[in-house]
GROMACS .gro file of C-alpha atoms in nm:
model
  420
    1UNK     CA    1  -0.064 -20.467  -0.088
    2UNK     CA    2   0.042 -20.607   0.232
    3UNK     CA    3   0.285 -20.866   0.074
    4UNK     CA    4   0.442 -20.607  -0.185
    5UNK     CA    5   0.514 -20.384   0.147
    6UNK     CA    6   0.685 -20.706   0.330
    7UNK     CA    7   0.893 -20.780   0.037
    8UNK     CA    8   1.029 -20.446   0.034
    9UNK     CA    9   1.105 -20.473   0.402
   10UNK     CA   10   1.300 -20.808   0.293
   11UNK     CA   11   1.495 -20.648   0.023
   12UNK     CA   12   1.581 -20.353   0.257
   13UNK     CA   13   1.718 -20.602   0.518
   14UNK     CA   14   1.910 -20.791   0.186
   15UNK     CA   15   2.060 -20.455   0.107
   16UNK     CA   16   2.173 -20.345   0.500
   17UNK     CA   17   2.372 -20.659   0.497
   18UNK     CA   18   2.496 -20.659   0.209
   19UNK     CA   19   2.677 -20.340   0.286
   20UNK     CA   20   2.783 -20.442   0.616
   21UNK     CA   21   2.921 -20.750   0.473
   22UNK     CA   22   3.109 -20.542   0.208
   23UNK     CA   23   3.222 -20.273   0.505
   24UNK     CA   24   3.365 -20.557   0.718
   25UNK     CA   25   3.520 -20.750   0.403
   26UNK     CA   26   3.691 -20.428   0.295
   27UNK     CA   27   3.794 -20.342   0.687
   28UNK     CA   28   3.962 -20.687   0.699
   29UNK     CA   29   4.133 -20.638   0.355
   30UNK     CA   30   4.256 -20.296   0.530
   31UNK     CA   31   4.389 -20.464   0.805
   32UNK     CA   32   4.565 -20.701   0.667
   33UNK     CA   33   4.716 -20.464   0.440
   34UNK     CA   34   4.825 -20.304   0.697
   35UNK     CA   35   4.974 -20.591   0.866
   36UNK     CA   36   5.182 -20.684   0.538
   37UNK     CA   37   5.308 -20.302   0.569
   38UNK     CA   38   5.429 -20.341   0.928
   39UNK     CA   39   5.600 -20.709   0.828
   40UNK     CA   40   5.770 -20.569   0.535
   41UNK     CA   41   5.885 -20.260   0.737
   42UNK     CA   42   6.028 -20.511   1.021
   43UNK     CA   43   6.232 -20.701   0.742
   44UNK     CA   44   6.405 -20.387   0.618
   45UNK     CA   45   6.784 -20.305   0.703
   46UNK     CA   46   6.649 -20.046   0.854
   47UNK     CA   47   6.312 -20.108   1.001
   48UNK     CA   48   6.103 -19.811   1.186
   49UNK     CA   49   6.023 -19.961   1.491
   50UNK     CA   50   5.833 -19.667   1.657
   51UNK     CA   51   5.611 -19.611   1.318
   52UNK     CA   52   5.538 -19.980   1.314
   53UNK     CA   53   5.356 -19.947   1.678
   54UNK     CA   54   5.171 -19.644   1.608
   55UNK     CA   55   5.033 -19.913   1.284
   56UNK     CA   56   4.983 -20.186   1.506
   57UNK     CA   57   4.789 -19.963   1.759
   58UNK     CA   58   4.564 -19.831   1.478
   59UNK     CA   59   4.534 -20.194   1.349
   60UNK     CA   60   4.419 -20.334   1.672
   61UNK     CA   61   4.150 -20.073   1.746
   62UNK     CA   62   4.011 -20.126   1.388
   63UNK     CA   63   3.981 -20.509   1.453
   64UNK     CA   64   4.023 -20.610   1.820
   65UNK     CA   65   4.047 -20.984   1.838
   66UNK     CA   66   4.288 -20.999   1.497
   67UNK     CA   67   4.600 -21.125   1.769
   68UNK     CA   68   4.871 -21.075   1.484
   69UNK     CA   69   4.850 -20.709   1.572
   70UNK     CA   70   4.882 -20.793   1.948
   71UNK     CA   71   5.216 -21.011   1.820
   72UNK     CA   72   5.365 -20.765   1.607
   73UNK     CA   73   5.347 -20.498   1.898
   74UNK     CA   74   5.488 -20.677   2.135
   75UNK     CA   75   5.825 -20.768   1.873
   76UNK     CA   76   5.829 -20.405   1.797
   77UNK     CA   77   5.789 -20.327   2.190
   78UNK     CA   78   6.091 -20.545   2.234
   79UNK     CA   79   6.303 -20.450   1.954
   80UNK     CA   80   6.266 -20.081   2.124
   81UNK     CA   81   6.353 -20.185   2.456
   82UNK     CA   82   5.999 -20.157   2.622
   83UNK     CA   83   6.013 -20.491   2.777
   84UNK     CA   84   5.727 -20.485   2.992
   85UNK     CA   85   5.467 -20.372   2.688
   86UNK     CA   86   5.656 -20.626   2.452
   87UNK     CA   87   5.546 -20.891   2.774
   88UNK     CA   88   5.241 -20.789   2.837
   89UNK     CA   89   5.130 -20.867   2.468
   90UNK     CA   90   5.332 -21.170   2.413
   91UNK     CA   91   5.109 -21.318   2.728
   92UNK     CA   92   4.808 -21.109   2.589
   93UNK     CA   93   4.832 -21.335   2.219
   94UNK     CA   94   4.958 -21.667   2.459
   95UNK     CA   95   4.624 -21.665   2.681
   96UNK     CA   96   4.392 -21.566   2.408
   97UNK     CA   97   4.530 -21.852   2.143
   98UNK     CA   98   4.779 -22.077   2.301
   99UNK     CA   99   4.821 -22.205   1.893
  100UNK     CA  100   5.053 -21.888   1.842
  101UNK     CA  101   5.403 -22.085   1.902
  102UNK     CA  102   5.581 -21.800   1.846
  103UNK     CA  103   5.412 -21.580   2.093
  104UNK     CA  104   5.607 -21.892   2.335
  105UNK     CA  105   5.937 -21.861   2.164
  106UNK     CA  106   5.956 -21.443   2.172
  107UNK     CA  107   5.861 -21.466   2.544
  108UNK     CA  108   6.133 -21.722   2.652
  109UNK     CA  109   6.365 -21.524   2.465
  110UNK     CA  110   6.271 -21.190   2.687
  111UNK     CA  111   6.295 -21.464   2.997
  112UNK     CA  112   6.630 -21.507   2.904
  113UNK     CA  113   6.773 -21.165   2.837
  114UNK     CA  114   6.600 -21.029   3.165
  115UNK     CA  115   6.709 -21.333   3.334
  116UNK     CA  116   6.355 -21.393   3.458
  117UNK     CA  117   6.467 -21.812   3.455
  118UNK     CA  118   6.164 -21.960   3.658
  119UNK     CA  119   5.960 -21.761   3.449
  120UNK     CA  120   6.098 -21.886   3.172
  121UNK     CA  121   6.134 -22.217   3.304
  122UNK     CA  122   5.709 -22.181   3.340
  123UNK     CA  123   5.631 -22.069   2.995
  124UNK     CA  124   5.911 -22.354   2.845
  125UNK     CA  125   5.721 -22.634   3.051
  126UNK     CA  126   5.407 -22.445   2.895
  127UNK     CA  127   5.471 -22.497   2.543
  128UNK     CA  128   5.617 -22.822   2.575
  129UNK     CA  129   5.300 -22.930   2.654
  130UNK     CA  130   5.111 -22.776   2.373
  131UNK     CA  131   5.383 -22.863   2.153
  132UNK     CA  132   5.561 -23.190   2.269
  133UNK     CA  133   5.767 -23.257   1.930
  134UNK     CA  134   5.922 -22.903   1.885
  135UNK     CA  135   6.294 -22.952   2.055
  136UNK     CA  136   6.375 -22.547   2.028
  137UNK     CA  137   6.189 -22.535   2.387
  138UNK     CA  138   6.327 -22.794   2.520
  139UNK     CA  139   6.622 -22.699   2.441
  140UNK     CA  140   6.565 -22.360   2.584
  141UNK     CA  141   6.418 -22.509   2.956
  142UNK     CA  142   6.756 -22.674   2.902
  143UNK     CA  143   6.974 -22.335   2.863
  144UNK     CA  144   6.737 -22.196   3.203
  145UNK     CA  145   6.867 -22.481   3.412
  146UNK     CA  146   7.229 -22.423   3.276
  147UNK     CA  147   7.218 -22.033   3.376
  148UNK     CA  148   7.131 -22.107   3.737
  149UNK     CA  149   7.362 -22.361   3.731
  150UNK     CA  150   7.124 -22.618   3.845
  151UNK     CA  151   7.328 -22.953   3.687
  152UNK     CA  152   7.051 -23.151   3.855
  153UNK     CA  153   6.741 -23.116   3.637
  154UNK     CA  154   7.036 -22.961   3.337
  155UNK     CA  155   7.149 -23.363   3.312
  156UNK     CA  156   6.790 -23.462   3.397
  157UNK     CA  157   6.644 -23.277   3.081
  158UNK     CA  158   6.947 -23.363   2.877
  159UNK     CA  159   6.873 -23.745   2.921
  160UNK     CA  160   6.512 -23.640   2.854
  161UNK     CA  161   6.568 -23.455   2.524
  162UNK     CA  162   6.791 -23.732   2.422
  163UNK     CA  163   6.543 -24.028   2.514
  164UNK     CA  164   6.264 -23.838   2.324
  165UNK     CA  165   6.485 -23.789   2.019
  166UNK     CA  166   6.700 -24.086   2.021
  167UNK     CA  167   6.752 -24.113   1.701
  168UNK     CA  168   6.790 -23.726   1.570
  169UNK     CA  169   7.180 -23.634   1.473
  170UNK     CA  170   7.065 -23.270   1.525
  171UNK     CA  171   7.050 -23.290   1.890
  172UNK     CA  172   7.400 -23.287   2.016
  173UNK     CA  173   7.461 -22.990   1.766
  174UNK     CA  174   7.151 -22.786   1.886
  175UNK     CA  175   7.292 -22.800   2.237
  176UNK     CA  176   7.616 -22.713   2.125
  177UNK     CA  177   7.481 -22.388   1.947
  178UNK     CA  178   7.260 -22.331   2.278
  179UNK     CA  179   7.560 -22.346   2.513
  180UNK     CA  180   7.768 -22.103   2.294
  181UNK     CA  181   7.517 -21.836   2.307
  182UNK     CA  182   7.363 -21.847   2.662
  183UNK     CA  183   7.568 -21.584   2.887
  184UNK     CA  184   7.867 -21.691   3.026
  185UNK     CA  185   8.242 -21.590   3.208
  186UNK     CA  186   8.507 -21.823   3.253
  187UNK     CA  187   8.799 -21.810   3.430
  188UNK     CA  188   9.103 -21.998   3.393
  189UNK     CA  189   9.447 -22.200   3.467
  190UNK     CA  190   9.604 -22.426   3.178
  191UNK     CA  191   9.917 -22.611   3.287
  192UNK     CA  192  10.144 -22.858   2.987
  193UNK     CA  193  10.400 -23.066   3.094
  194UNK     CA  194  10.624 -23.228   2.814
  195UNK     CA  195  10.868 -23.483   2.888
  196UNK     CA  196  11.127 -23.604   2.531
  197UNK     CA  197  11.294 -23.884   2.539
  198UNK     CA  198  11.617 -23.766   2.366
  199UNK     CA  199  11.915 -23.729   2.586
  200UNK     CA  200  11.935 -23.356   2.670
  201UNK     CA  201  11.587 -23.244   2.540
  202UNK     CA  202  11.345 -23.128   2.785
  203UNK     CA  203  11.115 -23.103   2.942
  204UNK     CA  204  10.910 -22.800   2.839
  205UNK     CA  205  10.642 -22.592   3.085
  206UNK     CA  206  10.332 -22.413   2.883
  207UNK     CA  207  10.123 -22.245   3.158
  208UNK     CA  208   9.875 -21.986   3.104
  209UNK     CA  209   9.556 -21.797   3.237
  210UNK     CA  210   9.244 -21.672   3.043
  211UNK     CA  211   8.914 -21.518   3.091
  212UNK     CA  212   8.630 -21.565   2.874
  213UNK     CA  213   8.301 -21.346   2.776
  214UNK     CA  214   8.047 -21.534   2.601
  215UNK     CA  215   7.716 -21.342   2.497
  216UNK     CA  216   7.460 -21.377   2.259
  217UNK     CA  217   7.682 -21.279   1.961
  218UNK     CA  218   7.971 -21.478   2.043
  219UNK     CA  219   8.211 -21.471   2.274
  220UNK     CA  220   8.584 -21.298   2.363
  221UNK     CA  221   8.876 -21.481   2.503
  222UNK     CA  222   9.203 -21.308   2.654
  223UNK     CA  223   9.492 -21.549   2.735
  224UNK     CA  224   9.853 -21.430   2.861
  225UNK     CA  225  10.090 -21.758   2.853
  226UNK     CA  226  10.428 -21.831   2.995
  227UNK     CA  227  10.638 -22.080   2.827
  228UNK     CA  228  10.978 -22.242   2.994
  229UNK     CA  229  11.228 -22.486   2.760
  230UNK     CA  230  11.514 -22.671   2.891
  231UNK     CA  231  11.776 -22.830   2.716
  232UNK     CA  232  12.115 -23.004   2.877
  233UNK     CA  233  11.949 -22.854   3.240
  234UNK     CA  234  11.980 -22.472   3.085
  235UNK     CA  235  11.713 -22.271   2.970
  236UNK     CA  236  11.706 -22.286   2.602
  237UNK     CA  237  11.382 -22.047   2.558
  238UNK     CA  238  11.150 -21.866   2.781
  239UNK     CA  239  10.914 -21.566   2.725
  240UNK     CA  240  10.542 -21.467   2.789
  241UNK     CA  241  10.291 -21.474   2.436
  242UNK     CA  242   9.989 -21.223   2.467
  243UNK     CA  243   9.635 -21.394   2.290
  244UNK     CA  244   9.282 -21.310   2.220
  245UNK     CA  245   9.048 -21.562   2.051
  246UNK     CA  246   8.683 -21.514   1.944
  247UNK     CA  247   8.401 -21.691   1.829
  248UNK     CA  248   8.121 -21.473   1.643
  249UNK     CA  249   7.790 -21.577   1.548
  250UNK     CA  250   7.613 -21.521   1.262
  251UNK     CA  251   7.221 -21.649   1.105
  252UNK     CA  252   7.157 -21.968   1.004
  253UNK     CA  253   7.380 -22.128   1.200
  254UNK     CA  254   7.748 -22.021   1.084
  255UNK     CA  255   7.988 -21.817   1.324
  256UNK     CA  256   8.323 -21.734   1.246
  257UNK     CA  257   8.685 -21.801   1.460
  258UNK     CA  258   8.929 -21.551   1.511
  259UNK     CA  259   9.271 -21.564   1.673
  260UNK     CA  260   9.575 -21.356   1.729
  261UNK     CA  261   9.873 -21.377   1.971
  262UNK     CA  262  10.212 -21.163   1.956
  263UNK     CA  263  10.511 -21.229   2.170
  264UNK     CA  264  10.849 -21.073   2.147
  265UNK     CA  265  11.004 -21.375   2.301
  266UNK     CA  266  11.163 -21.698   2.145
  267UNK     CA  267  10.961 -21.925   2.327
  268UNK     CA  268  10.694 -21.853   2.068
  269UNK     CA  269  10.661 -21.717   1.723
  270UNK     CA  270  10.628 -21.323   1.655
  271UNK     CA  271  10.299 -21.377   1.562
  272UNK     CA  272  10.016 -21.678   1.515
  273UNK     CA  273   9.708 -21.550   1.369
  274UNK     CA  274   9.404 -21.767   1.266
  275UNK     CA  275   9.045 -21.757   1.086
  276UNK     CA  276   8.841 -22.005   1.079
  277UNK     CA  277   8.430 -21.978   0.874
  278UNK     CA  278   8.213 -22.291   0.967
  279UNK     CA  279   7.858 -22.374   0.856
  280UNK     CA  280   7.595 -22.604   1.001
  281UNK     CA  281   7.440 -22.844   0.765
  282UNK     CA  282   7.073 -23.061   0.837
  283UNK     CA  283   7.128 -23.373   1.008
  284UNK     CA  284   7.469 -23.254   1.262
  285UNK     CA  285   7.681 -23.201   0.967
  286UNK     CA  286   7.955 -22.878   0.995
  287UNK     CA  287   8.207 -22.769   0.773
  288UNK     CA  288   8.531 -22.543   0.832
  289UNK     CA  289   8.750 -22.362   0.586
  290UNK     CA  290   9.035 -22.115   0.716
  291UNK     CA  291   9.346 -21.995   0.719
  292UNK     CA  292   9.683 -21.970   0.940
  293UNK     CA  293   9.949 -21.720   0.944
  294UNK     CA  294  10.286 -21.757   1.160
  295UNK     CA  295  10.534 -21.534   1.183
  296UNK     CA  296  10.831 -21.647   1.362
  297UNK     CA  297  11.092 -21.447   1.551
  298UNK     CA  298  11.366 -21.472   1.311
  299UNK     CA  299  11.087 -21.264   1.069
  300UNK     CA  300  11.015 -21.590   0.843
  301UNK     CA  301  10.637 -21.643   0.790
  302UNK     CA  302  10.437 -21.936   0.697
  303UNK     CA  303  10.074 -21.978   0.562
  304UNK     CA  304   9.865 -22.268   0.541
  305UNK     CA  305   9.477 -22.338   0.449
  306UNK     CA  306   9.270 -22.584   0.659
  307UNK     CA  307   9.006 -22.756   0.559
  308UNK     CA  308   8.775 -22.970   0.868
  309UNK     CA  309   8.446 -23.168   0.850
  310UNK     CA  310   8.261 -23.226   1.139
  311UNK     CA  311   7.975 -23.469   1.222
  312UNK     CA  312   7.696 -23.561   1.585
  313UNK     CA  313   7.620 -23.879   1.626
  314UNK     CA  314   7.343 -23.873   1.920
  315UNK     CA  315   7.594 -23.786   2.244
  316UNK     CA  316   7.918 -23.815   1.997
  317UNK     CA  317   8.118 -23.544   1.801
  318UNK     CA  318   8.345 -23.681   1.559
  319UNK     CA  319   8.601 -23.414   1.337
  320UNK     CA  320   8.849 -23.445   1.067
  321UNK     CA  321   9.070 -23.116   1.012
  322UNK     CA  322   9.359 -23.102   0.769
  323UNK     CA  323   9.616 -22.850   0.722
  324UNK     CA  324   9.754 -22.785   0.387
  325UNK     CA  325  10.093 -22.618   0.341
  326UNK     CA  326  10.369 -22.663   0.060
  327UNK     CA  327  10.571 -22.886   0.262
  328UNK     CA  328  10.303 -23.101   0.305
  329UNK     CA  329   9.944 -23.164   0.505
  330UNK     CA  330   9.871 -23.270   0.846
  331UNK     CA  331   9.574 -23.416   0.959
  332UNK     CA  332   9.372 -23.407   1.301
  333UNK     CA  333   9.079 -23.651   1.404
  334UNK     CA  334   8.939 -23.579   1.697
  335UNK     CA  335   8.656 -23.745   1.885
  336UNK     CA  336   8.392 -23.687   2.175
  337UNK     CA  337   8.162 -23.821   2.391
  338UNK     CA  338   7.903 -23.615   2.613
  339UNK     CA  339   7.793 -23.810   2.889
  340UNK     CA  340   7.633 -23.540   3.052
  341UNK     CA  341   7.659 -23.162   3.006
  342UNK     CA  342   7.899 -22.953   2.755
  343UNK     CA  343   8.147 -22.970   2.979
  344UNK     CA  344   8.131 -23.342   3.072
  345UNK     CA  345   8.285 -23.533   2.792
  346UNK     CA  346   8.639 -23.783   2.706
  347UNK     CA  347   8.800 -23.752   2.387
  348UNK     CA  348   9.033 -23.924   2.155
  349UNK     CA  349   9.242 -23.726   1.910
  350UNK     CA  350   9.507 -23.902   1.649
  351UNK     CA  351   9.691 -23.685   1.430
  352UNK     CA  352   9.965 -23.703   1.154
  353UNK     CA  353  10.213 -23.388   1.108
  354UNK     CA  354  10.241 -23.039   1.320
  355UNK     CA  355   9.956 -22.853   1.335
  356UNK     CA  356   9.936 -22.498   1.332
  357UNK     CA  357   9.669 -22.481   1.613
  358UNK     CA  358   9.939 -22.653   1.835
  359UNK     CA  359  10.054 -22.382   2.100
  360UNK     CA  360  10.296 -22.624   2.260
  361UNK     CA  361  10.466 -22.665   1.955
  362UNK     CA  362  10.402 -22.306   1.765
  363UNK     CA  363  10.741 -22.189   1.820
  364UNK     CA  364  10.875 -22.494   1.600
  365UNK     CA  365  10.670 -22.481   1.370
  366UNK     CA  366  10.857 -22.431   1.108
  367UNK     CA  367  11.156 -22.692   1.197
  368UNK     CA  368  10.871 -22.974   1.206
  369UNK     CA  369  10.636 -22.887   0.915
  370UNK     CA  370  10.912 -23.105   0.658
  371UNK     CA  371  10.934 -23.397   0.932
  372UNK     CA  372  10.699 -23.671   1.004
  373UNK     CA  373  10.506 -23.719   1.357
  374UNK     CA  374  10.205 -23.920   1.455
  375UNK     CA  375  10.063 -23.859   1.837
  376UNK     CA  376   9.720 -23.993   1.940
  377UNK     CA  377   9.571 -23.788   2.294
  378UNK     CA  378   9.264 -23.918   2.560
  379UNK     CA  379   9.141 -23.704   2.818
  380UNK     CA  380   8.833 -23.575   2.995
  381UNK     CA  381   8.673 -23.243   3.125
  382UNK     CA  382   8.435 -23.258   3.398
  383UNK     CA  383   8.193 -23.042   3.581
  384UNK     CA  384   8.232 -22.974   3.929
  385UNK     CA  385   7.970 -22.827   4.192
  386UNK     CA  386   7.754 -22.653   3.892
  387UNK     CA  387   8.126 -22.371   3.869
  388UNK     CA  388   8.415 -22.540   3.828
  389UNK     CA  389   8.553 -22.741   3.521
  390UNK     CA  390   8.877 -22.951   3.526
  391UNK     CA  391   9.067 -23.122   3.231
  392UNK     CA  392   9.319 -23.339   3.180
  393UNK     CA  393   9.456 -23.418   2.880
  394UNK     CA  394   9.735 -23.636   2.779
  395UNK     CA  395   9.955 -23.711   2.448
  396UNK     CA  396  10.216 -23.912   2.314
  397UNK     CA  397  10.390 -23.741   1.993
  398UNK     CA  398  10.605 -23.987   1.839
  399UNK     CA  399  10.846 -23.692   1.681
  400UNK     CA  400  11.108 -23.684   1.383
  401UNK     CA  401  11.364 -23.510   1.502
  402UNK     CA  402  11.616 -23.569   1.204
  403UNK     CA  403  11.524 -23.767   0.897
  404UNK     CA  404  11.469 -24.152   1.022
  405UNK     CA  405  11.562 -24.046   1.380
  406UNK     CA  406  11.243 -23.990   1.638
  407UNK     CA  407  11.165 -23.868   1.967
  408UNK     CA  408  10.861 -23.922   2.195
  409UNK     CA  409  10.733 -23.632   2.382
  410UNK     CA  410  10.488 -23.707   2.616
  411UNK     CA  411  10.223 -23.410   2.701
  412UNK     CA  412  10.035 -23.386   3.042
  413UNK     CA  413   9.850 -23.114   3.024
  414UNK     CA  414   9.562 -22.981   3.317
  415UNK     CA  415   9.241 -22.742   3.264
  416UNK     CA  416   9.056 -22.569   3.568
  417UNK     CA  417   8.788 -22.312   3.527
  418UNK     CA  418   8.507 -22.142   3.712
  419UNK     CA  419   8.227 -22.055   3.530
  420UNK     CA  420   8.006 -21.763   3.646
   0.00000   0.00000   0.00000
């Protein structure tokens, strides 16, 4: 009798935990249902930010130490402009399982847009640690050095990322896409001297003064210039040429170029407009197809398609642009070397024909497109004192003025800017 009672008491206890085992297997299939819900909802055009918390708060009280409900609230925290919530669980996920890498990435990203930068700089040196072969936090401990303009440890951890990934094409290109997105002003001074050999000809002044906004999306660039020709010691054309340029970002790695500058004046055409659609491929390939459209004073207009591939190798940029017009193409190769940051580099450039993209030469356009020219350029830009940038540039055009008949012109051309 007494073992017939016990084995009841067994199958009793079999039966309890069977149930609980079925409650918490169908509480953790509810949960992650409901996690799937909230993901979907986030990937939508138009995602419900607000509704997703309240479903993130219910799934986090149902099953505490599930962390993927502490992630989720802090993205929809952020994407709602609660910052300090959207912290508070991005640290909550990072000190109860360091192995969430995104929980690192999200938070560096809030570091940056509050500008919280030895924060940031903390949690970057953090997850390099945990994760010593991912370069996106390097690369981001690199873009908190560049903001407070501390070139010191900026060159240090550029030689560092480069020395740990010596042999990855990617690199140069990753830091280009991290400069062009990190917040930026520029002012700036651009000053073209061109001597030409010919008897009578020359020389021409190009001067002009910019400012630049560059932001997370892209940036803006306004330029008014002020160009001066001589020819026999008169004037032969002056005038002022109003300009705004932009670069716009887009995902996976494309962005877009935009240009357009007017001027009433015969020192430059009517109008130059430009477009310009690039894409990033693996290894520090980039591609470029756009178009150009000048209009010159006289109301004749000119189109032409170009066509550019682009390539890193480690601390070198190499590019190959052609422009492709009925009277025939011109070609552009230019190359770089970054020795330090963006901003420190020397180029070469060769190039056969007039480009479009030429503002020294814009206002001719036309006149040269049917005539043969080959120039080659070497220069350098440099970064001064962590704010200022200078340039100098120079180029020997040897120019067809008439069929069989050239010219050299002889560019010397100077760039300052102060970055804030």
């Amino acid at each position: 009798m007494k073992s017939i009672k016990t084995l009841h008491i067994i199958q009793l206890f079999i039966c309890l935990f069977l149930f609980s085992n079925q409650n918490i297997k169908a509480q953790k299939i509810d949960t992650d249902s409901l996690l799937t819900v909230i993901i979907k909802d986030m990937k939508n055009n138009k995602p419900d930010y607000k509704h997703n918390i309240q479903r993130a708060l219910l799934g986090k009280k149902l099953a505490p130490d599930y962390l993927d409900f502490h992630l989720v609230l802090g993205r929809n925290y952020d994407f709602v402009n609660q910052k300090d919530s959207a912290r508070y669980y991005y640290n909550y996920v990072i000190d109860k399982n360091p192995k969430y890498q995104e929980a690192f990435l999200y938070l560096i990203n809030l570091d940056l847009e509050e500008k919280k930068y030895a924060d940031g700089v903390a949690t970057a040196n953090k997850a390099i640690e945990l994760y010593p072969d991912d370069k996106t936090f390097r690369l981001k401990r690199i873009a908190f050095y560049s903001l407070q303009n501390d070139t010191a440890n900026e060159a240090k951890y550029l030689k560092s990322i480069k020395a740990k990934f010596p042999n990855d094409p990617e690199i140069q290109q990753l830091l280009f896409e991290l400069y062009s997105t990190v917040n930026m002003d520029r002012v700036g001074m651009y000053y073209n001297y061109t001597s030409i050999s010919r008897d009578g000809i020359g020389p021409w002044h190009l001067a002009s003064a910019d400012y630049l906004r560059q932001r997370l999306w892209g940036s803006l660039i306004g330029r008014v210039s002020y160009a001066k020709r001589y020819s026999s010691n008169q004037v032969m054309a002056s005038g002022l040429q109003f300009e705004v340029e932009s670069y716009l970002y887009a995902k996976n790695n494309n962005y877009s170029y935009l240009d357009a500058a007017y001027s009433k004046d015969d020192a430059f055409p009517e109008w130059r407009l430009g477009y310009s659609y690039f894409h990033n491929f693996n290894h520090g390939w980039e591609a470029d197809l756009g178009i150009r459209y000048i209009k010159s004073q006289d109301n004749s207009d000119i189109k032409s398609l170009n066509v550019g591939l682009g390539k890193y190798f480690g601390s070198y940029w190499i590019n190959l642009r052609s422009f492709i017009q009925d009277e025939g193409p011109s070609f552009t190769f230019t190359s770089r070397y970054y020795y330090k940051t963006k901003f420190d580099y020397v180029t070469l450039i060769a190039g056969y024909g007039t480009s479009p993209d030429d503002r020294t030469r814009s206002a001719e356009y036309e006149a040269r497109m049917t005539l043969k020219s080959f120039r080659i350029s070497a220069g350098f830009n440099k970064l001064i004192k962590s704010h200022y940038i200078a340039g100098i540039l120079i180029t020997a055009n040897e120019q067809e003025y008439t069929p069989n008949k050239y010219q050299t012109e002889l560019d010397f051309a100077f760039l300052l800017q102060y970055k804030f």
